[in-house]
Coordinates of C-alpha atoms and ligand atoms in Angstrom, one line a residue:
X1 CA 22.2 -27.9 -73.2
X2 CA 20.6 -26.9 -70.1
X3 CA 22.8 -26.5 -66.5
X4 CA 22.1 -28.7 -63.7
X5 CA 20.2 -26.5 -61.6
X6 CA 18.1 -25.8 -64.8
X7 CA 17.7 -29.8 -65.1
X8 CA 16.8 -30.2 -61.4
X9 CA 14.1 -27.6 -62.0
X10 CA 12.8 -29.3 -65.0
X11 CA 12.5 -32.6 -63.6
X12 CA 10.6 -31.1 -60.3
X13 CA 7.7 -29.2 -62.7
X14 CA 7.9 -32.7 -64.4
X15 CA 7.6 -35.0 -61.7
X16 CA 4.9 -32.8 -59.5
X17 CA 6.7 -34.4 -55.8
X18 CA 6.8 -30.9 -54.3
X19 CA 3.7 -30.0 -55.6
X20 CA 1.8 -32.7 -54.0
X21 CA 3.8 -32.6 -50.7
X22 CA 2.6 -29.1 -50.8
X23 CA -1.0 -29.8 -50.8
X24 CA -0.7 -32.7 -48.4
X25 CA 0.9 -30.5 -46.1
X26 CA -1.6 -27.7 -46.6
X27 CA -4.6 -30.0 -45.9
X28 CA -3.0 -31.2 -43.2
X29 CA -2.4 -28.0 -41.5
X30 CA -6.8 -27.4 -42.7
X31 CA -7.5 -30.1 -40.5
X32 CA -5.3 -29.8 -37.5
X33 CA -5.6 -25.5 -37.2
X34 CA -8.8 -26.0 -35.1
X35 CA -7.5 -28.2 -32.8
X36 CA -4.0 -26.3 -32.6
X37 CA -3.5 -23.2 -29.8
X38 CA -4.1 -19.8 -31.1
X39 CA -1.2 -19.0 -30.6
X40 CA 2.0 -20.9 -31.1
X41 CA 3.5 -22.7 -27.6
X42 CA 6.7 -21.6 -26.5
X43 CA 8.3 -24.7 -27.6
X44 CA 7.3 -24.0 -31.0
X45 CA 8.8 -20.9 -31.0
X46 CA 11.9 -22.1 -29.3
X47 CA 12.4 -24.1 -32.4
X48 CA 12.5 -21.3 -34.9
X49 CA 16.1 -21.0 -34.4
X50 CA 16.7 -23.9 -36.8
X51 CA 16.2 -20.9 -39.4
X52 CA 19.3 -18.8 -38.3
X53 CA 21.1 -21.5 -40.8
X54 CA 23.9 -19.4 -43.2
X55 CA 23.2 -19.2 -46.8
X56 CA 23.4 -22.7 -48.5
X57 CA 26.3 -23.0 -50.7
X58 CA 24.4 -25.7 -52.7
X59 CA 21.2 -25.9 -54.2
X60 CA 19.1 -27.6 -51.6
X61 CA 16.5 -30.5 -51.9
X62 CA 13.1 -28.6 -52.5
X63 CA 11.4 -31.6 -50.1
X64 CA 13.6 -30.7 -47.6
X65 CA 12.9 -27.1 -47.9
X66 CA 9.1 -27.7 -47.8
X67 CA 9.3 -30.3 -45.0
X68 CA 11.1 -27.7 -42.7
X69 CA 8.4 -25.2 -43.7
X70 CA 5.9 -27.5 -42.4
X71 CA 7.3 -29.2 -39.8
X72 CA 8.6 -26.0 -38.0
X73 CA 7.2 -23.4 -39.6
X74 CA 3.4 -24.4 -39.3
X75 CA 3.8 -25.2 -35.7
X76 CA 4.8 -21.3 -35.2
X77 CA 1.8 -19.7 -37.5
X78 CA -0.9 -18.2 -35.5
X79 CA -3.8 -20.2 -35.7
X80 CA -6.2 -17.3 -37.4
X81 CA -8.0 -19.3 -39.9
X82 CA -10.0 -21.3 -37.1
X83 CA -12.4 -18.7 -35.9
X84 CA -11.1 -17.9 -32.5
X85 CA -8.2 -15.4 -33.4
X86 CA -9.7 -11.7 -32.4
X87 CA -6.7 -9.9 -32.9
X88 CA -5.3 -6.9 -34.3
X89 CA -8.4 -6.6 -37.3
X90 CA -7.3 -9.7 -39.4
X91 CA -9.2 -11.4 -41.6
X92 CA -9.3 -14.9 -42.7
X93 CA -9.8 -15.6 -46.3
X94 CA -12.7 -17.0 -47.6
X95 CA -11.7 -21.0 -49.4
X96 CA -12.5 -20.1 -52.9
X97 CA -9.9 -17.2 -52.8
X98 CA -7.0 -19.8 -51.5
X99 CA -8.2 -22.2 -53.8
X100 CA -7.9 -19.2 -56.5
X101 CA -4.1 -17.7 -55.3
X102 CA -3.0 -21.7 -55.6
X103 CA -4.1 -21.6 -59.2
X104 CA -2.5 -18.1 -60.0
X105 CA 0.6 -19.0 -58.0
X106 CA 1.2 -21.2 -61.2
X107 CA 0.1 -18.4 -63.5
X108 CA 3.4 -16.0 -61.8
X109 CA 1.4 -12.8 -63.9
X110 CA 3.0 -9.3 -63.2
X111 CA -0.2 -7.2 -62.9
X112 CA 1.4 -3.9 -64.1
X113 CA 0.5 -4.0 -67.7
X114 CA -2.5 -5.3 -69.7
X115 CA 0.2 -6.3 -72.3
X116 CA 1.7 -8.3 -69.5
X117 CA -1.5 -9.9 -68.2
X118 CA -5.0 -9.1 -70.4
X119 CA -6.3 -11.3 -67.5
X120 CA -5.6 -9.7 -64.5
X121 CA -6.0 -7.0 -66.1
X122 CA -9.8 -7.9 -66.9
X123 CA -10.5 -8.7 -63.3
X124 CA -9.2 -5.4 -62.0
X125 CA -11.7 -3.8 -64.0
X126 CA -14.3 -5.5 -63.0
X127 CA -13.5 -5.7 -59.2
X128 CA -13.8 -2.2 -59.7
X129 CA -17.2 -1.9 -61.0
X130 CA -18.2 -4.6 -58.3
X131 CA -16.5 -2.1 -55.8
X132 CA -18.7 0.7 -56.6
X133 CA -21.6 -1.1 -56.9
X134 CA -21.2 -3.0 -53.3
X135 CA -20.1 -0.1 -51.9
X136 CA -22.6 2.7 -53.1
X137 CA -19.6 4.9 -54.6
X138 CA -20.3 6.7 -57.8
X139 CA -20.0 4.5 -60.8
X140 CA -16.7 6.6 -62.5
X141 CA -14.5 5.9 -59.1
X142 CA -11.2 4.3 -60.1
X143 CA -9.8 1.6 -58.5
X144 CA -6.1 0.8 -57.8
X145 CA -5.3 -2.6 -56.4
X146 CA -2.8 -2.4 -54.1
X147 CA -1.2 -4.3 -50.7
X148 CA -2.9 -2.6 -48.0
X149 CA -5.0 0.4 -46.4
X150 CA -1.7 2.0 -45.2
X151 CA -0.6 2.3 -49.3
X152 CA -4.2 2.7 -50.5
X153 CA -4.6 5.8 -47.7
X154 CA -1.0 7.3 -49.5
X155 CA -2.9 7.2 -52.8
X156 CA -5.9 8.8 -51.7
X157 CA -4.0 11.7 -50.1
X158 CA -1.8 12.1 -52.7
X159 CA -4.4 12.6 -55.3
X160 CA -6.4 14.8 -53.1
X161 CA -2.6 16.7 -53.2
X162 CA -2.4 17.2 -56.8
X163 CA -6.1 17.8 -57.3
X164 CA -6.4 20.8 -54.4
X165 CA -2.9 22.2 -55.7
X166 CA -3.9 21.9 -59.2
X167 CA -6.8 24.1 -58.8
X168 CA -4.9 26.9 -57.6
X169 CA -2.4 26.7 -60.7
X170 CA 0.9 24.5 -58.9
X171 CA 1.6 21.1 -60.2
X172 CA 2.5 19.2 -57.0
X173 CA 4.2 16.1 -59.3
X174 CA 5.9 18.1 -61.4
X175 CA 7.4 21.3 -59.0
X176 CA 7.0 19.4 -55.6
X177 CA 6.0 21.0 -52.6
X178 CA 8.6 23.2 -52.0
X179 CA 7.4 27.0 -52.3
X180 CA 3.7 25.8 -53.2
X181 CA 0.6 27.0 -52.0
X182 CA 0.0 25.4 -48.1
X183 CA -2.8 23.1 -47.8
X184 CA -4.2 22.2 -44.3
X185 CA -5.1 18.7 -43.5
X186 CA -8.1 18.0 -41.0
X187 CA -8.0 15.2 -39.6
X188 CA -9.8 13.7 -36.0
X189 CA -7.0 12.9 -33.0
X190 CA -8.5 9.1 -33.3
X191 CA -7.0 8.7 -36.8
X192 CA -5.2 5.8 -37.7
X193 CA -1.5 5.4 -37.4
X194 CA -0.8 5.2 -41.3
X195 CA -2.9 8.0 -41.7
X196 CA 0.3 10.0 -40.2
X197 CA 2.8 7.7 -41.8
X198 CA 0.8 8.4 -45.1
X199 CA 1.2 11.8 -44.2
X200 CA 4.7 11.7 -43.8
X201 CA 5.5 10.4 -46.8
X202 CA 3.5 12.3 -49.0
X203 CA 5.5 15.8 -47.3
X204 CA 2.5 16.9 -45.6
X205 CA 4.1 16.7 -42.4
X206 CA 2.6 13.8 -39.3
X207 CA 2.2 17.1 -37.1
X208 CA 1.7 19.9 -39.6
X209 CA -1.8 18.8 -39.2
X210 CA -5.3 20.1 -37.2
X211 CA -6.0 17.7 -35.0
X212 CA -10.0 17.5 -34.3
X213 CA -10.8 15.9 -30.5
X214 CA -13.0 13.2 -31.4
X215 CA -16.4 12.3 -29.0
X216 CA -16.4 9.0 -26.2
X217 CA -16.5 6.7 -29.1
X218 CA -13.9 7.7 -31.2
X219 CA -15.9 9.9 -33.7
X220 CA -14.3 12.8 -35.2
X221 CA -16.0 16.1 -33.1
X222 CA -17.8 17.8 -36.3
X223 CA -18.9 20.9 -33.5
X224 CA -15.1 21.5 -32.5
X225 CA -13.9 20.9 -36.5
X226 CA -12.5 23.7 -37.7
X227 CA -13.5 26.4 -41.0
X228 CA -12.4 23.9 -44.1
X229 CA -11.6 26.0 -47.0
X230 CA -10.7 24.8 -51.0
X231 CA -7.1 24.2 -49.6
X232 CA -7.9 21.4 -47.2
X233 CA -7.6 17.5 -47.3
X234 CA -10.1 16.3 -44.7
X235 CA -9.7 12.7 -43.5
X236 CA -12.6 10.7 -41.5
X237 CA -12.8 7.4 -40.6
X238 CA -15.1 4.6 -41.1
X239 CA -14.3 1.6 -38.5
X240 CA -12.5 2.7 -35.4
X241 CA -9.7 0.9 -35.0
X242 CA -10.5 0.7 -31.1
X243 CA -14.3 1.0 -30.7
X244 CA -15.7 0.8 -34.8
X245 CA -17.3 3.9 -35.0
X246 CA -18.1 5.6 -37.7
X247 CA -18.0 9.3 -38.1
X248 CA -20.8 11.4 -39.7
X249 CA -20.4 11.5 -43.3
X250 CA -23.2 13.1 -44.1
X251 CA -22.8 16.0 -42.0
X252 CA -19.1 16.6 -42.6
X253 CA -18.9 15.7 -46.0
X254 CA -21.7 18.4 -47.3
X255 CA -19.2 20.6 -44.8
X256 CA -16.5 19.8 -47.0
X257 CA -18.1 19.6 -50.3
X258 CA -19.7 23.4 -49.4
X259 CA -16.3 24.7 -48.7
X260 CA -14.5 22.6 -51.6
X261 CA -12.6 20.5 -49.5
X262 CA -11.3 17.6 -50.6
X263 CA -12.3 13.8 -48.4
X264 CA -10.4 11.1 -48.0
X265 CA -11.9 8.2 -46.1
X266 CA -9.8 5.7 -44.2
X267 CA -12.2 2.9 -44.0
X268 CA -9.8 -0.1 -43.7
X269 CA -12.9 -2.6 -42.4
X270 CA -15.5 -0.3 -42.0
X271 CA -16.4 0.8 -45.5
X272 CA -18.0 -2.5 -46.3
X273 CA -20.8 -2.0 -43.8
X274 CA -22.1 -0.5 -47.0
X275 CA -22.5 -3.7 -48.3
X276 CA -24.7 -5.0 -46.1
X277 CA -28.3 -4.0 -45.9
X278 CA -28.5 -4.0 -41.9
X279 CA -25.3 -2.1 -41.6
X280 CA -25.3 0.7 -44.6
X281 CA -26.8 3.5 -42.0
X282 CA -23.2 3.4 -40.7
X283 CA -21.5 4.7 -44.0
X284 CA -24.6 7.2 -44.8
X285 CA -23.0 9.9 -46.9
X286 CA -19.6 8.0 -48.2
X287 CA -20.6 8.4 -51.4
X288 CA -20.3 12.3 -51.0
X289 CA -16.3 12.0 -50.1
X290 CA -13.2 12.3 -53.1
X291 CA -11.4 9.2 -51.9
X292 CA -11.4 6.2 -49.5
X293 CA -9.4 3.5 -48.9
X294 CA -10.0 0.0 -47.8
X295 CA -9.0 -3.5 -47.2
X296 CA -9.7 -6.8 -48.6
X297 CA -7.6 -8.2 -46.0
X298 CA -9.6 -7.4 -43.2
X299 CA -13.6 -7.9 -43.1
X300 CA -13.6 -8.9 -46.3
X301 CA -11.5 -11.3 -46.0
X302 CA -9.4 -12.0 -49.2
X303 CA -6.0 -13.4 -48.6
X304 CA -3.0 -11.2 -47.8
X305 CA -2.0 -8.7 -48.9
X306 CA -5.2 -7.2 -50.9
X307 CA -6.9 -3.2 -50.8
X308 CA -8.1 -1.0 -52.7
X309 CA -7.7 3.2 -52.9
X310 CA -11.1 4.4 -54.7
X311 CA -11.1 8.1 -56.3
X312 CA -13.6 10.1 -57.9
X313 CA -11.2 12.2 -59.6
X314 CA -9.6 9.6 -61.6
X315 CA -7.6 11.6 -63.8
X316 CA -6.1 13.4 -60.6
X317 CA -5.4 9.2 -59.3
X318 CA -4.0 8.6 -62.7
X319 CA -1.3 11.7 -62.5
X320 CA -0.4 11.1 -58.9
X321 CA 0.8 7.6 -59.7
X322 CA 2.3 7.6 -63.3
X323 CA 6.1 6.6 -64.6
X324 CA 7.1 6.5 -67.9
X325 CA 9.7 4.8 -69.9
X326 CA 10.5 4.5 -73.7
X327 CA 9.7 0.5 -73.2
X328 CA 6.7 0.8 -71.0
X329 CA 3.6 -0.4 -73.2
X330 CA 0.6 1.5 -72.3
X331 CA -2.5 -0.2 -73.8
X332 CA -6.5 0.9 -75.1
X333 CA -7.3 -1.1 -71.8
X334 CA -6.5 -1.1 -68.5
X335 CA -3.4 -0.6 -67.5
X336 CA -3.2 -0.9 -63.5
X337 CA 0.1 0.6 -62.8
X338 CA -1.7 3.8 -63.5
X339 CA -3.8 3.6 -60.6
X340 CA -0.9 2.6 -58.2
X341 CA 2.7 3.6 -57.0
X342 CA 3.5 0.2 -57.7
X343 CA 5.3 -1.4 -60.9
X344 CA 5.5 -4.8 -61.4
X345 CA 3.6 -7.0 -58.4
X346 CA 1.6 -10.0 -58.3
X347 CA -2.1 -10.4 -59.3
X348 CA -3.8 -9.5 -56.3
X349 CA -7.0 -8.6 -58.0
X350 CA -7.5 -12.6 -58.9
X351 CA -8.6 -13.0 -55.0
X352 CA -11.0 -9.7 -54.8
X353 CA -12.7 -11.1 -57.3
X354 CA -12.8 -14.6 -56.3
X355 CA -13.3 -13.6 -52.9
X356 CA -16.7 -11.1 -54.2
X357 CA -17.7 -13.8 -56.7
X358 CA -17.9 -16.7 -53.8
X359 CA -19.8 -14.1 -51.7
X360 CA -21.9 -12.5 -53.7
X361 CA -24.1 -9.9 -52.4
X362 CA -26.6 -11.6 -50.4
X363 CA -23.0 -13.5 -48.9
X364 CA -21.2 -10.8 -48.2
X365 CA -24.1 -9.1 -46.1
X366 CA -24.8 -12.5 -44.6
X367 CA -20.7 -13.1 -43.9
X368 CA -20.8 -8.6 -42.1
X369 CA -23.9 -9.2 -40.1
X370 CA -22.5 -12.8 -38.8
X371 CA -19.4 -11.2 -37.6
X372 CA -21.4 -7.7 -36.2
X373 CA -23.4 -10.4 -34.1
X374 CA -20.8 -12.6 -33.0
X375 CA -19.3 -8.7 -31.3
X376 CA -22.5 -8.5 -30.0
X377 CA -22.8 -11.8 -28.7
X378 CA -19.3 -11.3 -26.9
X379 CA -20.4 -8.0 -25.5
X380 CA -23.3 -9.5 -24.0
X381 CA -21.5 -12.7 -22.9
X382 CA -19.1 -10.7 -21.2
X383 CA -21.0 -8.3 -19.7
X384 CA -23.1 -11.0 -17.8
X385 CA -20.0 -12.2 -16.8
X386 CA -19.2 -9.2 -14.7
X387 CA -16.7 -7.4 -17.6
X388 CA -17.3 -4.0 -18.3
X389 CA -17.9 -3.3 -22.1
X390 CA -16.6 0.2 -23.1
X391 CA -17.8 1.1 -26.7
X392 CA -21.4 0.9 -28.3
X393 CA -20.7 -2.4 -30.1
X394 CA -21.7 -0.6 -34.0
X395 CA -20.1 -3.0 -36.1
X396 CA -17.7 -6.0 -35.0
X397 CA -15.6 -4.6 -32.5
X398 CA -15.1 -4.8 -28.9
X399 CA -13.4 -3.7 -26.1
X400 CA -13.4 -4.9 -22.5
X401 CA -12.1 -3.8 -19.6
X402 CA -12.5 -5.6 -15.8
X403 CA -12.6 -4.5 -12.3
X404 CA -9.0 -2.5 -12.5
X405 CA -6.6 -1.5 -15.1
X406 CA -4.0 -4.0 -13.6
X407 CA -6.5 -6.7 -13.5
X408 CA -7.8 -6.0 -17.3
X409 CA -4.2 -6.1 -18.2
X410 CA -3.5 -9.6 -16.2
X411 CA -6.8 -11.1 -17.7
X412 CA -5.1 -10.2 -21.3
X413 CA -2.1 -12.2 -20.2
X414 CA -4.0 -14.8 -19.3
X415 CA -6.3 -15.0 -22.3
X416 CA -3.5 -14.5 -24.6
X417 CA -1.7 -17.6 -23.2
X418 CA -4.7 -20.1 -22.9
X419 CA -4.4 -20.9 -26.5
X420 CA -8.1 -21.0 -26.1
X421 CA -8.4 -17.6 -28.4
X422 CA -6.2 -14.5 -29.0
X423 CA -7.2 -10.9 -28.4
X424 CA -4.7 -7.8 -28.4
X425 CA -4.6 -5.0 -26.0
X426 CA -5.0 -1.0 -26.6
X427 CA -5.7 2.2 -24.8
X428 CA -8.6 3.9 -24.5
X429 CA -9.5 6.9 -22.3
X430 CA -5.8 6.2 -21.3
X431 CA -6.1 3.3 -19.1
X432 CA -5.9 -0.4 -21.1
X433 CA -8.6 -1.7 -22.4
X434 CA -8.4 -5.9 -24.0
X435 CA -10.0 -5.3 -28.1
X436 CA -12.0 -8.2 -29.4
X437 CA -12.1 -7.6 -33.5
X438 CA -14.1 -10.3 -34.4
X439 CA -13.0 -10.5 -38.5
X440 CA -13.3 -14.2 -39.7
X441 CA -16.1 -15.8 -41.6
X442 CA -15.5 -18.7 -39.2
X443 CA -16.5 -17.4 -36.0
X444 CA -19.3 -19.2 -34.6
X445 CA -21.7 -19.0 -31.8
X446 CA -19.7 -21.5 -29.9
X447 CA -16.4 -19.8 -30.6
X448 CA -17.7 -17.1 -28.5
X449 CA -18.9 -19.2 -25.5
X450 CA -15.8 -20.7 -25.8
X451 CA -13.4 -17.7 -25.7
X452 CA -16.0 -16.0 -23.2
X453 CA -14.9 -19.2 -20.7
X454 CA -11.0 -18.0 -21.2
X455 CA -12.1 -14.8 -20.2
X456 CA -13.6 -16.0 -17.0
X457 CA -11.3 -18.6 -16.2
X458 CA -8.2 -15.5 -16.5
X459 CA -10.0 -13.6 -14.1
X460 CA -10.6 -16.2 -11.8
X461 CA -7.4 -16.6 -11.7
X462 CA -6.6 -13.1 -10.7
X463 CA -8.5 -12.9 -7.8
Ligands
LIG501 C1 -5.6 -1.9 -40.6 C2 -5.9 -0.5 -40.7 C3 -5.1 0.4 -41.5 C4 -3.9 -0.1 -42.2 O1 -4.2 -1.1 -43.2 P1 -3.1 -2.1 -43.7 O2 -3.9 -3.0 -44.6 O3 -2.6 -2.9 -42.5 O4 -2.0 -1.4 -44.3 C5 -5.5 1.7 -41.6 N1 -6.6 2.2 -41.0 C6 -7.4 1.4 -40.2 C7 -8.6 2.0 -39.6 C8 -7.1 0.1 -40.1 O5 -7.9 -0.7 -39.3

């Protein structure tokens, strides 16, 4: 006997409609993203209110549900996958790692247990070795796979928690933090907003903190850093948010490591310059830190949502994050709910490896040096167009500012609504500042001229 929703679900695995309407839909929206605005048009976005429907009583028509999706929906995506999107610092994922998520979509694998997935357990491993490798780290780092730098920062910090609290005798996961032994956290004024949140959550307080003034390009100060000591987390940064600077590891790492500090570093896009042969003098002395955290959603560009928190210590990684229960299986192998505060999720790992295995190494340093000179090729672009740039273009970040704050300000407006290209606006120095993150394998030469001629045309316009 099976019930009629059962039946209907049956017959659409069986008869495949949806799944091909899916794929015509997604090549169609391949073919078309290039030509589309960056960002949506306002009558796209007017449209979106055919979503506020109420709950359906009745099972609805799964073409219906895909068509509105596309029809509507695609219309109101922004347009990142085309090579001229430059905001925030989002990636664009590399084909084989789509191509790769379809395939696992089918597979619906929980990731928590090896007993649940031997596969995805299998690739975690070995993203992890690949990690290590690309990314100079010592070979006994553990890997978690998790959703993003903000989660993967948490991890880091809260393993650097137990391990600094466990020396001096308190178990932090066991007794908590009330009536332990303080530990300070050092951390540079240009830190990352998740740095706090992570921060937060973990009990260590967003302003319990000693805050580091960081040089003109957003470097953490190692002069004005304070005495660290065996009770101190110290957090550095590799890849500004604003500028992509990379503070000096070398120098405040042996600080820490003298004083028995432990290191956390947030390097969300930056730490893969240490996969690229041109670009490793920026992460110089990584490999001396306890912990770092870092996206696959960003430079690297796997698909959404994708990162990793790597810790020396694995043991201290492994306490931080474990649950038990009498049915939980724990296996010989890997089991990657260990390694993260997460239970059961989706098998993330499939596209870090797909997305490393398409690269491979001489790719990946090809795909990081294509999008450093593409920055550099804005910078220069813009600067001979009479824009001011503000930051020592490092890695694959810029920022811009014009003849005024209100004018840098109205030639944002007016780039963001060209559709020609999208770039976000931040603060620097206090006055505003338009941030170019260029972040997609796609970005071309002529993406640049072509976004450089929104840039002139908006402040044309303003003057
Ligand atoms: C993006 C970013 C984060 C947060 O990462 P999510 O993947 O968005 O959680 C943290 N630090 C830096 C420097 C970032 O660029």
């Amino acid at each position: 006997m099976t019930s009629p929703i059962q039946q209907n679900m049956f017959d659409q695995l069986a008869e495949r409609a949806l799944f091909e309407q899916a794929k015509t839909y997604a090549y169609d929206y391949m073919d078309t993203v290039a030509e589309r605005p960056v960002y949506p048009l306002p009558e796209s976005l007017e449209k979106l209110t055919i979503f506020d429907e109420p709950v359906p009583a009745k099972a609805q028509s799964g073409e219906e549900t895909l068509r509105l999706l596309h029809e509507i929906g695609s219309p109101a995506t922004v347009a990142q996958t085309a090579g001229r999107y430059f905001g925030f610092v989002n990636g664009n994922a590399v084909p084989t790692a789509v191509a790769a998520r379809w395939l696992t979509d089918v597979w619906d694998q929980n990731a928590a247990l090896h007993v649940m997935s031997p596969i995805v357990a299998k690739l975690e491993q070995v993203c992890e070795r690949w990690a290590n490798q690309l990314l100079g780290l010592p070979s006994e780092t553990a890997a978690g796979i998790v959703s993003g730098t903000s989660i993967a920062t948490m991890c880091g910090l809260a393993a650097g928690r137990y391990a600094l609290l466990s020396k001096v005798g308190w178990d932090v996961n066991g007794d908590g933090l009330f009536g332990a032994p303080p530990i300070r956290v050092v951390l540079s004024d240009q830190s990352h907003s998740t740095v706090f949140k992570a921060l937060a959550l973990l009990g260590l307080g967003r302003n319990r903190v000693e805050l580091v003034p960081s040089d003109e390009q957003g470097r953490i100060d190692i002069d004005q850093m304070p005495e660290l000591d065996s009770n101190t987390l110290l957090i550095l940064q590799a890849g500004n948010v604003n500028s992509g600077a990379f503070d000096d590891f070398e120098r405040a790492c042996t600080l820490a490591q003298e004083a028995g500090a432990w290191v956390h570093i947030d390097g969300a896009f930056g730490l893969w310059a240490a996969a690229s042969p041109d670009l490793r003098h920026l992460t110089q002395g990584i490999e001396k830190a306890d912990s770092w955290s870092t996206d696959g959603h960003k430079t690297l560009n796997t698909p959404y949502d994708c990162a990793m928190v790597l810790c020396k210590d694995r043991s201290a990684l492994v306490a931080s994050m474990q649950a038990t229960g009498a049915y939980i299986q724990y296996s010989d192998h890997r089991d990657n709910m260990l390694l993260t505060p997460d239970m059961s999720r989706r098998a993330r790992a499939v596209e870090l490896w797909a997305t490393l295995r398409a690269l491979g190494e001489d790719g990946l340093a090809e795909m990081l040096d294509g999008m450093c000179s593409a920055a550099r090729l804005f910078a220069e672009k813009l600067s001979a167009a009479g824009f001011q740039v503000l930051n020592d273009v490092v890695f694959n970040q810029v920022m811009i500012a014009a003849d005024s704050p209100e004018q840098t300000t109205a030639v944002l407006a007016g780039v963001q609504q060209s559709g020609e290209c999208w770039c976000g606006g931040s603060q620097w120095h206090g006055e505003p500042v338009i941030r170019i993150s260029v972040c997609s394998w796609a970005t071309t030469a002529e993406d640049v001229d072509r976004s450089v001629q929104a840039f002139i045309a908006a402040k044309n316009k303003t003057s």
